[in-house]
mmCIF file of C-alpha atoms and ligand atoms in Angstrom:
data_model
loop_
_atom_site.group_PDB
_atom_site.id
_atom_site.type_symbol
_atom_site.label_atom_id
_atom_site.label_comp_id
_atom_site.label_asym_id
_atom_site.label_seq_id
_atom_site.Cartn_x
_atom_site.Cartn_y
_atom_site.Cartn_z
ATOM 1 C CA MET A 17 -21.078 95.552 56.599
ATOM 2 C CA SER A 18 -19.351 95.400 53.071
ATOM 3 C CA VAL A 19 -19.364 92.169 51.546
ATOM 4 C CA ILE A 20 -15.337 90.943 50.646
ATOM 5 C CA ASP A 21 -16.344 88.896 47.870
ATOM 6 C CA LEU A 22 -14.202 85.710 47.026
ATOM 7 C CA ARG A 23 -16.200 83.671 44.214
ATOM 8 C CA SER A 24 -15.180 84.961 41.623
ATOM 9 C CA ASP A 25 -13.270 88.169 40.036
ATOM 10 C CA THR A 26 -16.476 88.418 37.575
ATOM 11 C CA VAL A 27 -18.022 90.346 40.846
ATOM 12 C CA THR A 28 -15.904 93.810 40.053
ATOM 13 C CA GLN A 29 -17.934 96.910 40.407
ATOM 14 C CA PRO A 30 -16.757 98.660 37.572
ATOM 15 C CA THR A 31 -14.279 101.711 38.971
ATOM 16 C CA ALA A 32 -15.076 106.241 38.993
ATOM 17 C CA GLY A 33 -12.553 106.120 36.465
ATOM 18 C CA MET A 34 -14.494 103.654 33.860
ATOM 19 C CA ARG A 35 -17.394 104.643 34.866
ATOM 20 C CA GLU A 36 -16.241 108.180 33.845
ATOM 21 C CA ALA A 37 -15.060 106.706 30.825
ATOM 22 C CA MET A 38 -18.266 104.815 29.905
ATOM 23 C CA LEU A 39 -19.825 107.828 30.288
ATOM 24 C CA ARG A 40 -18.132 109.622 28.203
ATOM 25 C CA ALA A 41 -17.854 106.989 25.033
ATOM 26 C CA GLU A 42 -19.180 108.223 21.634
ATOM 27 C CA VAL A 43 -20.762 105.128 20.570
ATOM 28 C CA GLY A 44 -22.293 104.092 16.777
ATOM 29 C CA ASP A 45 -24.065 101.226 15.419
ATOM 30 C CA ASP A 46 -21.246 98.563 15.062
ATOM 31 C CA VAL A 47 -23.682 96.310 12.993
ATOM 32 C CA TYR A 48 -23.759 98.373 10.449
ATOM 33 C CA GLY A 49 -19.805 98.780 11.342
ATOM 34 C CA GLU A 50 -20.758 103.258 13.344
ATOM 35 C CA ASP A 51 -19.817 102.519 16.577
ATOM 36 C CA PRO A 52 -16.069 104.032 16.807
ATOM 37 C CA THR A 53 -15.569 102.796 20.000
ATOM 38 C CA VAL A 54 -15.970 99.543 19.905
ATOM 39 C CA LYS A 55 -13.277 99.688 16.583
ATOM 40 C CA ARG A 56 -10.670 101.350 18.885
ATOM 41 C CA LEU A 57 -11.334 98.825 20.996
ATOM 42 C CA GLU A 58 -11.102 95.514 18.916
ATOM 43 C CA ARG A 59 -8.089 97.814 16.918
ATOM 44 C CA HIS A 60 -6.405 97.945 20.138
ATOM 45 C CA LEU A 61 -6.814 94.982 21.920
ATOM 46 C CA ALA A 62 -5.405 92.922 18.045
ATOM 47 C CA SER A 63 -2.554 95.127 17.613
ATOM 48 C CA ARG A 64 -1.493 94.625 21.708
ATOM 49 C CA LEU A 65 -1.518 90.918 21.019
ATOM 50 C CA GLY A 66 -0.137 90.433 17.265
ATOM 51 C CA PHE A 67 -3.008 90.188 15.518
ATOM 52 C CA ALA A 68 -4.772 91.325 12.326
ATOM 53 C CA GLU A 69 -8.787 92.082 14.056
ATOM 54 C CA GLY A 70 -9.982 91.774 16.592
ATOM 55 C CA LEU A 71 -14.041 90.850 17.308
ATOM 56 C CA PHE A 72 -15.514 92.107 20.042
ATOM 57 C CA VAL A 73 -18.374 89.937 21.779
ATOM 58 C CA PRO A 74 -20.541 90.211 25.032
ATOM 59 C CA THR A 75 -18.907 86.876 26.460
ATOM 60 C CA GLY A 76 -15.740 84.583 26.862
ATOM 61 C CA THR A 77 -17.538 81.814 25.519
ATOM 62 C CA MET A 78 -19.136 83.056 23.019
ATOM 63 C CA SER A 79 -15.459 84.762 22.189
ATOM 64 C CA ASN A 80 -13.846 80.865 22.251
ATOM 65 C CA LEU A 81 -17.564 79.603 20.257
ATOM 66 C CA LEU A 82 -16.929 82.059 17.783
ATOM 67 C CA GLY A 83 -13.150 80.710 17.554
ATOM 68 C CA LEU A 84 -13.524 77.173 17.231
ATOM 69 C CA MET A 85 -16.474 77.747 14.994
ATOM 70 C CA ALA A 86 -14.545 80.079 12.582
ATOM 71 C CA HIS A 87 -11.762 77.014 12.270
ATOM 72 C CA CYS A 88 -13.174 73.830 12.542
ATOM 73 C CA GLU A 89 -17.035 72.598 9.712
ATOM 74 C CA ARG A 90 -19.335 70.207 10.752
ATOM 75 C CA GLY A 91 -17.854 66.906 11.058
ATOM 76 C CA ASP A 92 -14.203 67.893 12.869
ATOM 77 C CA GLU A 93 -12.257 67.969 16.007
ATOM 78 C CA TYR A 94 -10.744 69.791 18.442
ATOM 79 C CA ILE A 95 -8.459 68.493 21.466
ATOM 80 C CA VAL A 96 -8.917 70.245 23.841
ATOM 81 C CA GLY A 97 -8.095 69.552 28.665
ATOM 82 C CA GLN A 98 -10.676 67.793 30.041
ATOM 83 C CA GLU A 99 -11.113 70.331 32.797
ATOM 84 C CA ALA A 100 -11.107 73.404 29.318
ATOM 85 C CA HIS A 101 -13.244 76.303 30.209
ATOM 86 C CA THR A 102 -14.297 75.261 26.296
ATOM 87 C CA TYR A 103 -14.732 71.483 26.434
ATOM 88 C CA LYS A 104 -16.440 71.913 30.362
ATOM 89 C CA TYR A 105 -18.399 74.968 31.084
ATOM 90 C CA GLU A 106 -19.609 76.179 27.959
ATOM 91 C CA GLY A 107 -22.175 73.691 27.391
ATOM 92 C CA GLY A 108 -20.807 72.019 24.371
ATOM 93 C CA GLY A 109 -21.747 75.458 22.864
ATOM 94 C CA ALA A 110 -18.592 73.510 20.236
ATOM 95 C CA ALA A 111 -20.870 70.556 19.771
ATOM 96 C CA VAL A 112 -24.710 71.361 19.463
ATOM 97 C CA LEU A 113 -23.887 74.993 17.654
ATOM 98 C CA GLY A 114 -20.460 73.957 15.113
ATOM 99 C CA SER A 115 -21.585 70.594 15.338
ATOM 100 C CA ILE A 116 -17.014 71.102 16.320
ATOM 101 C CA GLN A 117 -16.631 66.936 18.086
ATOM 102 C CA PRO A 118 -13.976 67.291 21.842
ATOM 103 C CA GLN A 119 -11.220 65.239 22.125
ATOM 104 C CA PRO A 120 -10.876 65.627 26.024
ATOM 105 C CA LEU A 121 -6.421 64.651 27.298
ATOM 106 C CA ALA A 122 -6.599 64.734 31.022
ATOM 107 C CA VAL A 123 -4.338 68.005 31.599
ATOM 108 C CA GLU A 124 -1.165 67.909 33.643
ATOM 109 C CA ALA A 125 -0.691 69.454 37.742
ATOM 110 C CA ASP A 126 0.738 72.435 35.465
ATOM 111 C CA GLY A 127 -1.759 72.920 33.468
ATOM 112 C CA THR A 128 -0.404 72.124 29.858
ATOM 113 C CA LEU A 129 -1.333 70.066 27.855
ATOM 114 C CA ASP A 130 1.510 66.912 27.271
ATOM 115 C CA LEU A 131 1.935 66.764 24.193
ATOM 116 C CA VAL A 132 2.421 63.551 23.597
ATOM 117 C CA ARG A 133 -1.024 62.354 23.286
ATOM 118 C CA VAL A 134 -1.784 65.763 22.403
ATOM 119 C CA ALA A 135 0.737 64.215 19.209
ATOM 120 C CA ALA A 136 -1.074 60.754 19.600
ATOM 121 C CA ALA A 137 -4.806 62.666 19.204
ATOM 122 C CA ILE A 138 -4.892 63.611 16.670
ATOM 123 C CA LYS A 139 -5.912 61.390 14.033
ATOM 124 C CA PRO A 140 -5.414 59.422 10.379
ATOM 125 C CA ASP A 141 -6.633 60.843 7.305
ATOM 126 C CA ASP A 142 -8.294 58.243 7.069
ATOM 127 C CA PHE A 143 -13.230 58.492 7.041
ATOM 128 C CA HIS A 144 -13.378 56.400 9.951
ATOM 129 C CA PHE A 145 -12.311 59.048 12.278
ATOM 130 C CA ALA A 146 -13.313 63.169 12.469
ATOM 131 C CA ARG A 147 -10.574 65.818 11.358
ATOM 132 C CA THR A 148 -8.656 66.700 13.853
ATOM 133 C CA ARG A 149 -8.237 70.353 13.290
ATOM 134 C CA LEU A 150 -7.212 72.929 15.846
ATOM 135 C CA LEU A 151 -5.809 72.411 19.402
ATOM 136 C CA ALA A 152 -7.478 74.336 22.322
ATOM 137 C CA LEU A 153 -5.326 75.220 25.149
ATOM 138 C CA GLU A 154 -5.506 77.420 28.770
ATOM 139 C CA ASN A 155 -4.169 80.259 29.569
ATOM 140 C CA THR A 156 -3.706 80.388 33.232
ATOM 141 C CA MET A 157 -5.157 76.864 33.405
ATOM 142 C CA GLN A 158 -7.005 77.178 36.412
ATOM 143 C CA SER A 159 -5.032 79.951 37.689
ATOM 144 C CA LYS A 160 -1.205 78.287 36.355
ATOM 145 C CA VAL A 161 0.861 79.996 34.081
ATOM 146 C CA LEU A 162 1.423 77.649 30.991
ATOM 147 C CA PRO A 163 5.487 78.138 30.602
ATOM 148 C CA LEU A 164 6.555 80.034 27.260
ATOM 149 C CA THR A 165 8.696 76.914 25.862
ATOM 150 C CA TYR A 166 5.907 74.735 26.217
ATOM 151 C CA LEU A 167 3.432 77.160 24.108
ATOM 152 C CA ALA A 168 6.695 77.102 21.661
ATOM 153 C CA ALA A 169 6.307 73.674 21.461
ATOM 154 C CA ALA A 170 2.845 73.864 20.827
ATOM 155 C CA ARG A 171 2.655 75.454 18.053
ATOM 156 C CA GLN A 172 6.026 73.701 16.831
ATOM 157 C CA LEU A 173 3.730 70.281 16.655
ATOM 158 C CA THR A 174 0.799 71.534 15.394
ATOM 159 C CA ARG A 175 2.151 73.557 12.398
ATOM 160 C CA GLU A 176 4.020 69.785 11.490
ATOM 161 C CA HIS A 177 1.271 68.094 12.419
ATOM 162 C CA GLY A 178 -1.156 71.313 10.019
ATOM 163 C CA LEU A 179 -3.514 72.525 13.408
ATOM 164 C CA ALA A 180 -4.181 75.737 14.277
ATOM 165 C CA LEU A 181 -3.750 76.801 17.851
ATOM 166 C CA HIS A 182 -7.123 79.014 19.884
ATOM 167 C CA LEU A 183 -5.866 79.977 23.151
ATOM 168 C CA ASP A 184 -8.420 80.596 25.732
ATOM 169 C CA GLY A 185 -6.901 83.476 27.329
ATOM 170 C CA ALA A 186 -9.645 84.706 29.643
ATOM 171 C CA ARG A 187 -7.031 85.638 32.068
ATOM 172 C CA LEU A 188 -4.378 86.054 29.631
ATOM 173 C CA TYR A 189 -3.219 89.520 31.191
ATOM 174 C CA ASN A 190 -2.728 87.208 35.060
ATOM 175 C CA ALA A 191 -0.953 84.847 33.173
ATOM 176 C CA ALA A 192 1.148 88.032 31.176
ATOM 177 C CA VAL A 193 1.563 90.147 34.081
ATOM 178 C CA LYS A 194 3.230 87.197 36.744
ATOM 179 C CA LEU A 195 5.317 86.308 33.866
ATOM 180 C CA GLY A 196 6.578 89.803 33.506
ATOM 181 C CA VAL A 197 6.224 89.739 29.657
ATOM 182 C CA GLU A 198 4.583 92.119 27.366
ATOM 183 C CA ALA A 199 0.733 89.642 26.156
ATOM 184 C CA ARG A 200 2.023 88.992 23.446
ATOM 185 C CA GLU A 201 4.335 87.290 24.442
ATOM 186 C CA ILE A 202 2.050 84.673 25.501
ATOM 187 C CA THR A 203 0.090 85.503 21.914
ATOM 188 C CA GLN A 204 2.372 85.185 19.785
ATOM 189 C CA HIS A 205 2.125 81.093 19.308
ATOM 190 C CA PHE A 206 -1.418 81.071 18.868
ATOM 191 C CA ASP A 207 -3.915 81.489 15.308
ATOM 192 C CA SER A 208 -6.442 83.163 17.334
ATOM 193 C CA VAL A 209 -7.058 84.431 20.678
ATOM 194 C CA SER A 210 -9.697 84.658 23.859
ATOM 195 C CA VAL A 211 -9.729 87.527 25.888
ATOM 196 C CA CYS A 212 -12.268 88.708 29.055
ATOM 197 C CA LEU A 213 -11.868 92.116 29.652
ATOM 198 C CA SER A 214 -14.714 90.983 32.600
ATOM 199 C CA LYS A 215 -12.140 89.213 34.465
ATOM 200 C CA GLY A 216 -9.851 90.703 36.518
ATOM 201 C CA LEU A 217 -9.290 93.529 33.759
ATOM 202 C CA GLY A 218 -13.054 94.584 35.783
ATOM 203 C CA ALA A 219 -14.883 95.552 32.895
ATOM 204 C CA PRO A 220 -18.886 95.434 33.149
ATOM 205 C CA ILE A 221 -19.039 92.837 30.354
ATOM 206 C CA GLY A 222 -17.414 91.740 27.197
ATOM 207 C CA SER A 223 -14.711 89.693 25.550
ATOM 208 C CA VAL A 224 -12.423 89.957 22.949
ATOM 209 C CA LEU A 225 -11.341 87.451 20.161
ATOM 210 C CA CYS A 226 -8.525 87.920 18.006
ATOM 211 C CA GLY A 227 -7.071 86.400 14.732
ATOM 212 C CA SER A 228 -6.472 86.547 10.577
ATOM 213 C CA ALA A 229 -8.671 88.868 9.327
ATOM 214 C CA GLU A 230 -9.967 86.173 7.336
ATOM 215 C CA LEU A 231 -10.162 84.491 10.257
ATOM 216 C CA ILE A 232 -12.638 87.342 12.616
ATOM 217 C CA GLY A 233 -14.099 87.965 8.793
ATOM 218 C CA LYS A 234 -15.645 84.565 9.090
ATOM 219 C CA ALA A 235 -16.440 85.526 13.341
ATOM 220 C CA ARG A 236 -18.415 88.267 12.822
ATOM 221 C CA ARG A 237 -21.025 85.993 10.596
ATOM 222 C CA LEU A 238 -21.347 83.663 12.916
ATOM 223 C CA ARG A 239 -21.695 85.944 15.593
ATOM 224 C CA LYS A 240 -24.779 87.592 14.012
ATOM 225 C CA MET A 241 -26.170 84.255 13.189
ATOM 226 C CA VAL A 242 -25.431 83.211 17.303
ATOM 227 C CA GLY A 243 -27.015 86.744 18.288
ATOM 228 C CA GLY A 244 -23.680 88.723 19.206
ATOM 229 C CA GLY A 245 -24.383 91.779 16.722
ATOM 230 C CA MET A 246 -24.589 94.333 19.492
ATOM 231 C CA ARG A 247 -25.794 97.686 18.441
ATOM 232 C CA GLN A 248 -24.575 101.341 20.715
ATOM 233 C CA ALA A 249 -22.265 97.983 22.045
ATOM 234 C CA GLY A 250 -19.612 101.463 22.314
ATOM 235 C CA ILE A 251 -20.391 102.462 25.752
ATOM 236 C CA LEU A 252 -19.265 98.700 26.834
ATOM 237 C CA ALA A 253 -16.073 99.163 25.089
ATOM 238 C CA ALA A 254 -15.629 101.656 26.818
ATOM 239 C CA ALA A 255 -15.252 99.407 29.936
ATOM 240 C CA GLY A 256 -13.494 97.214 28.518
ATOM 241 C CA LEU A 257 -10.454 99.902 27.116
ATOM 242 C CA TYR A 258 -9.978 101.880 29.846
ATOM 243 C CA ALA A 259 -9.258 98.183 32.001
ATOM 244 C CA LEU A 260 -6.249 97.777 29.264
ATOM 245 C CA GLN A 261 -5.079 101.599 28.968
ATOM 246 C CA HIS A 262 -5.575 100.969 33.475
ATOM 247 C CA GLN A 263 -6.052 97.745 35.087
ATOM 248 C CA VAL A 264 -3.993 95.698 33.548
ATOM 249 C CA GLU A 265 -0.291 96.179 35.905
ATOM 250 C CA ARG A 266 -2.755 96.610 38.585
ATOM 251 C CA LEU A 267 -3.234 92.057 37.809
ATOM 252 C CA ALA A 268 -0.071 92.099 40.086
ATOM 253 C CA GLU A 269 -2.161 92.743 43.504
ATOM 254 C CA ASP A 270 -4.885 90.507 42.782
ATOM 255 C CA HIS A 271 -1.776 87.270 42.728
ATOM 256 C CA ALA A 272 0.249 89.419 46.032
ATOM 257 C CA ASN A 273 -3.138 88.983 48.199
ATOM 258 C CA ALA A 274 -3.374 85.646 47.168
ATOM 259 C CA ALA A 275 -0.198 84.919 48.193
ATOM 260 C CA LEU A 276 -0.449 86.954 51.832
ATOM 261 C CA LEU A 277 -3.889 84.469 51.363
ATOM 262 C CA ALA A 278 -2.418 81.413 51.271
ATOM 263 C CA GLU A 279 0.141 82.254 53.153
ATOM 264 C CA GLY A 280 -2.508 82.729 56.064
ATOM 265 C CA LEU A 281 -4.222 80.279 55.435
ATOM 266 C CA CYS A 282 -1.005 77.407 55.119
ATOM 267 C CA GLU A 283 -0.311 79.061 58.139
ATOM 268 C CA LEU A 284 -3.681 78.467 60.841
ATOM 269 C CA GLY A 285 -2.946 74.601 58.670
ATOM 270 C CA TYR A 286 -5.811 74.775 56.210
ATOM 271 C CA ARG A 287 -4.354 72.051 53.517
ATOM 272 C CA VAL A 288 -3.514 75.203 50.881
ATOM 273 C CA GLU A 289 -2.440 74.519 47.189
ATOM 274 C CA PRO A 290 0.351 76.291 45.316
ATOM 275 C CA VAL A 291 0.014 79.911 44.727
ATOM 276 C CA GLN A 292 0.082 81.315 41.154
ATOM 277 C CA THR A 293 -1.678 84.107 39.905
ATOM 278 C CA ASN A 294 -5.143 85.450 41.522
ATOM 279 C CA MET A 295 -6.798 81.820 43.040
ATOM 280 C CA VAL A 296 -6.567 79.794 46.044
ATOM 281 C CA TYR A 297 -7.639 76.243 46.312
ATOM 282 C CA VAL A 298 -8.188 74.961 50.442
ATOM 283 C CA GLN A 299 -8.969 71.428 50.234
ATOM 284 C CA LEU A 300 -11.861 71.120 52.781
ATOM 285 C CA GLY A 301 -13.970 68.524 52.883
ATOM 286 C CA PRO A 302 -17.581 67.903 54.601
ATOM 287 C CA GLN A 303 -16.430 70.832 56.416
ATOM 288 C CA ALA A 304 -16.899 73.707 53.070
ATOM 289 C CA PRO A 305 -20.808 74.450 53.058
ATOM 290 C CA ALA A 306 -20.336 75.394 57.262
ATOM 291 C CA LEU A 307 -17.477 77.210 56.169
ATOM 292 C CA LYS A 308 -19.587 79.317 53.943
ATOM 293 C CA GLY A 309 -22.366 79.574 56.634
ATOM 294 C CA PHE A 310 -19.718 80.586 59.567
ATOM 295 C CA LEU A 311 -17.616 83.203 56.500
ATOM 296 C CA ALA A 312 -20.778 84.602 54.707
ATOM 297 C CA GLU A 313 -21.924 86.351 59.128
ATOM 298 C CA ARG A 314 -19.018 88.489 58.789
ATOM 299 C CA GLY A 315 -19.026 89.572 55.584
ATOM 300 C CA VAL A 316 -17.138 86.726 53.435
ATOM 301 C CA LYS A 317 -18.814 85.330 50.630
ATOM 302 C CA VAL A 318 -17.254 82.089 49.451
ATOM 303 C CA THR A 319 -18.516 79.165 47.525
ATOM 304 C CA ALA A 320 -19.364 75.561 49.524
ATOM 305 C CA ALA A 321 -16.062 73.866 47.832
ATOM 306 C CA GLU A 322 -14.676 70.855 48.648
ATOM 307 C CA ARG A 323 -12.100 72.097 46.600
ATOM 308 C CA LEU A 324 -13.264 75.361 47.713
ATOM 309 C CA ARG A 325 -11.621 78.690 45.340
ATOM 310 C CA LEU A 326 -10.601 81.730 46.648
ATOM 311 C CA VAL A 327 -10.603 84.589 43.720
ATOM 312 C CA THR A 328 -8.726 87.920 44.320
ATOM 313 C CA HIS A 329 -9.592 91.208 42.136
ATOM 314 C CA LEU A 330 -9.653 93.982 42.902
ATOM 315 C CA ASP A 331 -12.500 94.474 45.120
ATOM 316 C CA VAL A 332 -10.487 92.738 47.707
ATOM 317 C CA SER A 333 -7.305 94.868 49.110
ATOM 318 C CA SER A 334 -4.515 93.576 51.120
ATOM 319 C CA ALA A 335 -6.296 94.907 54.505
ATOM 320 C CA ASP A 336 -9.836 93.267 53.714
ATOM 321 C CA THR A 337 -7.131 89.991 53.412
ATOM 322 C CA ARG A 338 -6.288 89.979 56.384
ATOM 323 C CA LYS A 339 -9.205 90.026 56.965
ATOM 324 C CA VAL A 340 -10.458 86.890 55.171
ATOM 325 C CA ILE A 341 -7.500 84.726 57.486
ATOM 326 C CA GLU A 342 -8.996 86.369 60.651
ATOM 327 C CA ALA A 343 -13.224 85.099 59.992
ATOM 328 C CA PHE A 344 -10.703 81.610 58.554
ATOM 329 C CA ALA A 345 -8.940 81.579 62.074
ATOM 330 C CA ALA A 346 -12.008 81.600 63.994
ATOM 331 C CA PHE A 347 -13.683 79.469 62.672
ATOM 332 C CA ARG A 348 -10.667 76.834 63.347
ATOM 333 C CA LEU A 349 -11.385 77.474 67.060
ATOM 334 C CA HIS A 350 -15.579 77.398 66.510
HETATM 335 C C1 LIG B 1 -14.948 82.894 32.452
HETATM 336 C C2 LIG B 1 -14.342 82.772 31.241
HETATM 337 C C3 LIG B 1 -14.624 82.074 30.007
HETATM 338 C C4 LIG B 1 -15.789 82.743 29.824
HETATM 339 O O1 LIG B 1 -16.864 83.187 30.746
HETATM 340 P P1 LIG B 1 -18.394 83.814 29.918
HETATM 341 O O2 LIG B 1 -18.732 84.188 31.693
HETATM 342 O O3 LIG B 1 -18.423 83.476 28.930
HETATM 343 O O4 LIG B 1 -17.329 85.132 29.209
HETATM 344 C C5 LIG B 1 -13.392 81.546 29.195
HETATM 345 N N1 LIG B 1 -12.400 80.577 29.747
HETATM 346 C C6 LIG B 1 -12.538 80.501 30.975
HETATM 347 C C7 LIG B 1 -11.017 80.132 31.350
HETATM 348 C C8 LIG B 1 -13.509 80.943 32.013
HETATM 349 O O5 LIG B 1 -12.623 81.668 33.258
#
């Protein structure tokens, strides 16, 4: 029985074309700056997003960490969403490894941070306080797309207060495809952006941090420090390049499947939150573990969360989506 895995878009298998690109990749020692494929990936994404340079790293967690550490010194502070990945899901790395204090703020229903509250959280220049240096946003934020007008306003606010602006763009391309714009329409507002190649884009490993030459120079030094200097990493970079060249537009299919799934579950009477991109959130309550077991027997893999997150990706077809709806229907009746 083939399994439909809806736990995350990180579970994708490399496609045949991607494996072929990996097999053929020209490689060298990237710590010596000699891997042509890594360099190609870094240049490709940086120029596509409107930045001077890019830096290939193994994970999005490292990419965000290096971004925060390159912007902020010890004793500095970054403003971030209470539910943001860079605050909540990265082991406190910015604080532990960078001595950077987070100032978390509640995330609004649309995935933004209220800019009035952001402004109020910026600390005055006073030796009692940490120095507020950076605002970190996330887009998509739990699958919600931040409006372009909001990004422009965030840019203006950070400029007025002398803050840097970082984007955790793990799913930047989901946002761009949903808005129907080039990704640089989004990234133009930021000083640095972290993009995951291993989420919906379907690469097995890798993220890229983009920014100015100075910022990426600092991040490159920090990458070595945290053990992220890789050698013949072109094999992995080739997968990322392939993803950026062939697997961006198809994200629209994931969004369509998520919409189909939401509609189907809604018709069955499940409490489904509005869907924007590739995630469907269902309010299940205490039946979550029973549902997980029931679906597993029918080849559908989900977590047991009471607020269940179902994620569509390149290994979930529209036929699979219909099968999932049928399995949920059977659970209603059993
Ligand atoms: C997945 C993810 C990251 C990075 O995660 P890694 O597993 O370290 O690659 C960062 N931000 C968001 C929003 C993510 O979903």
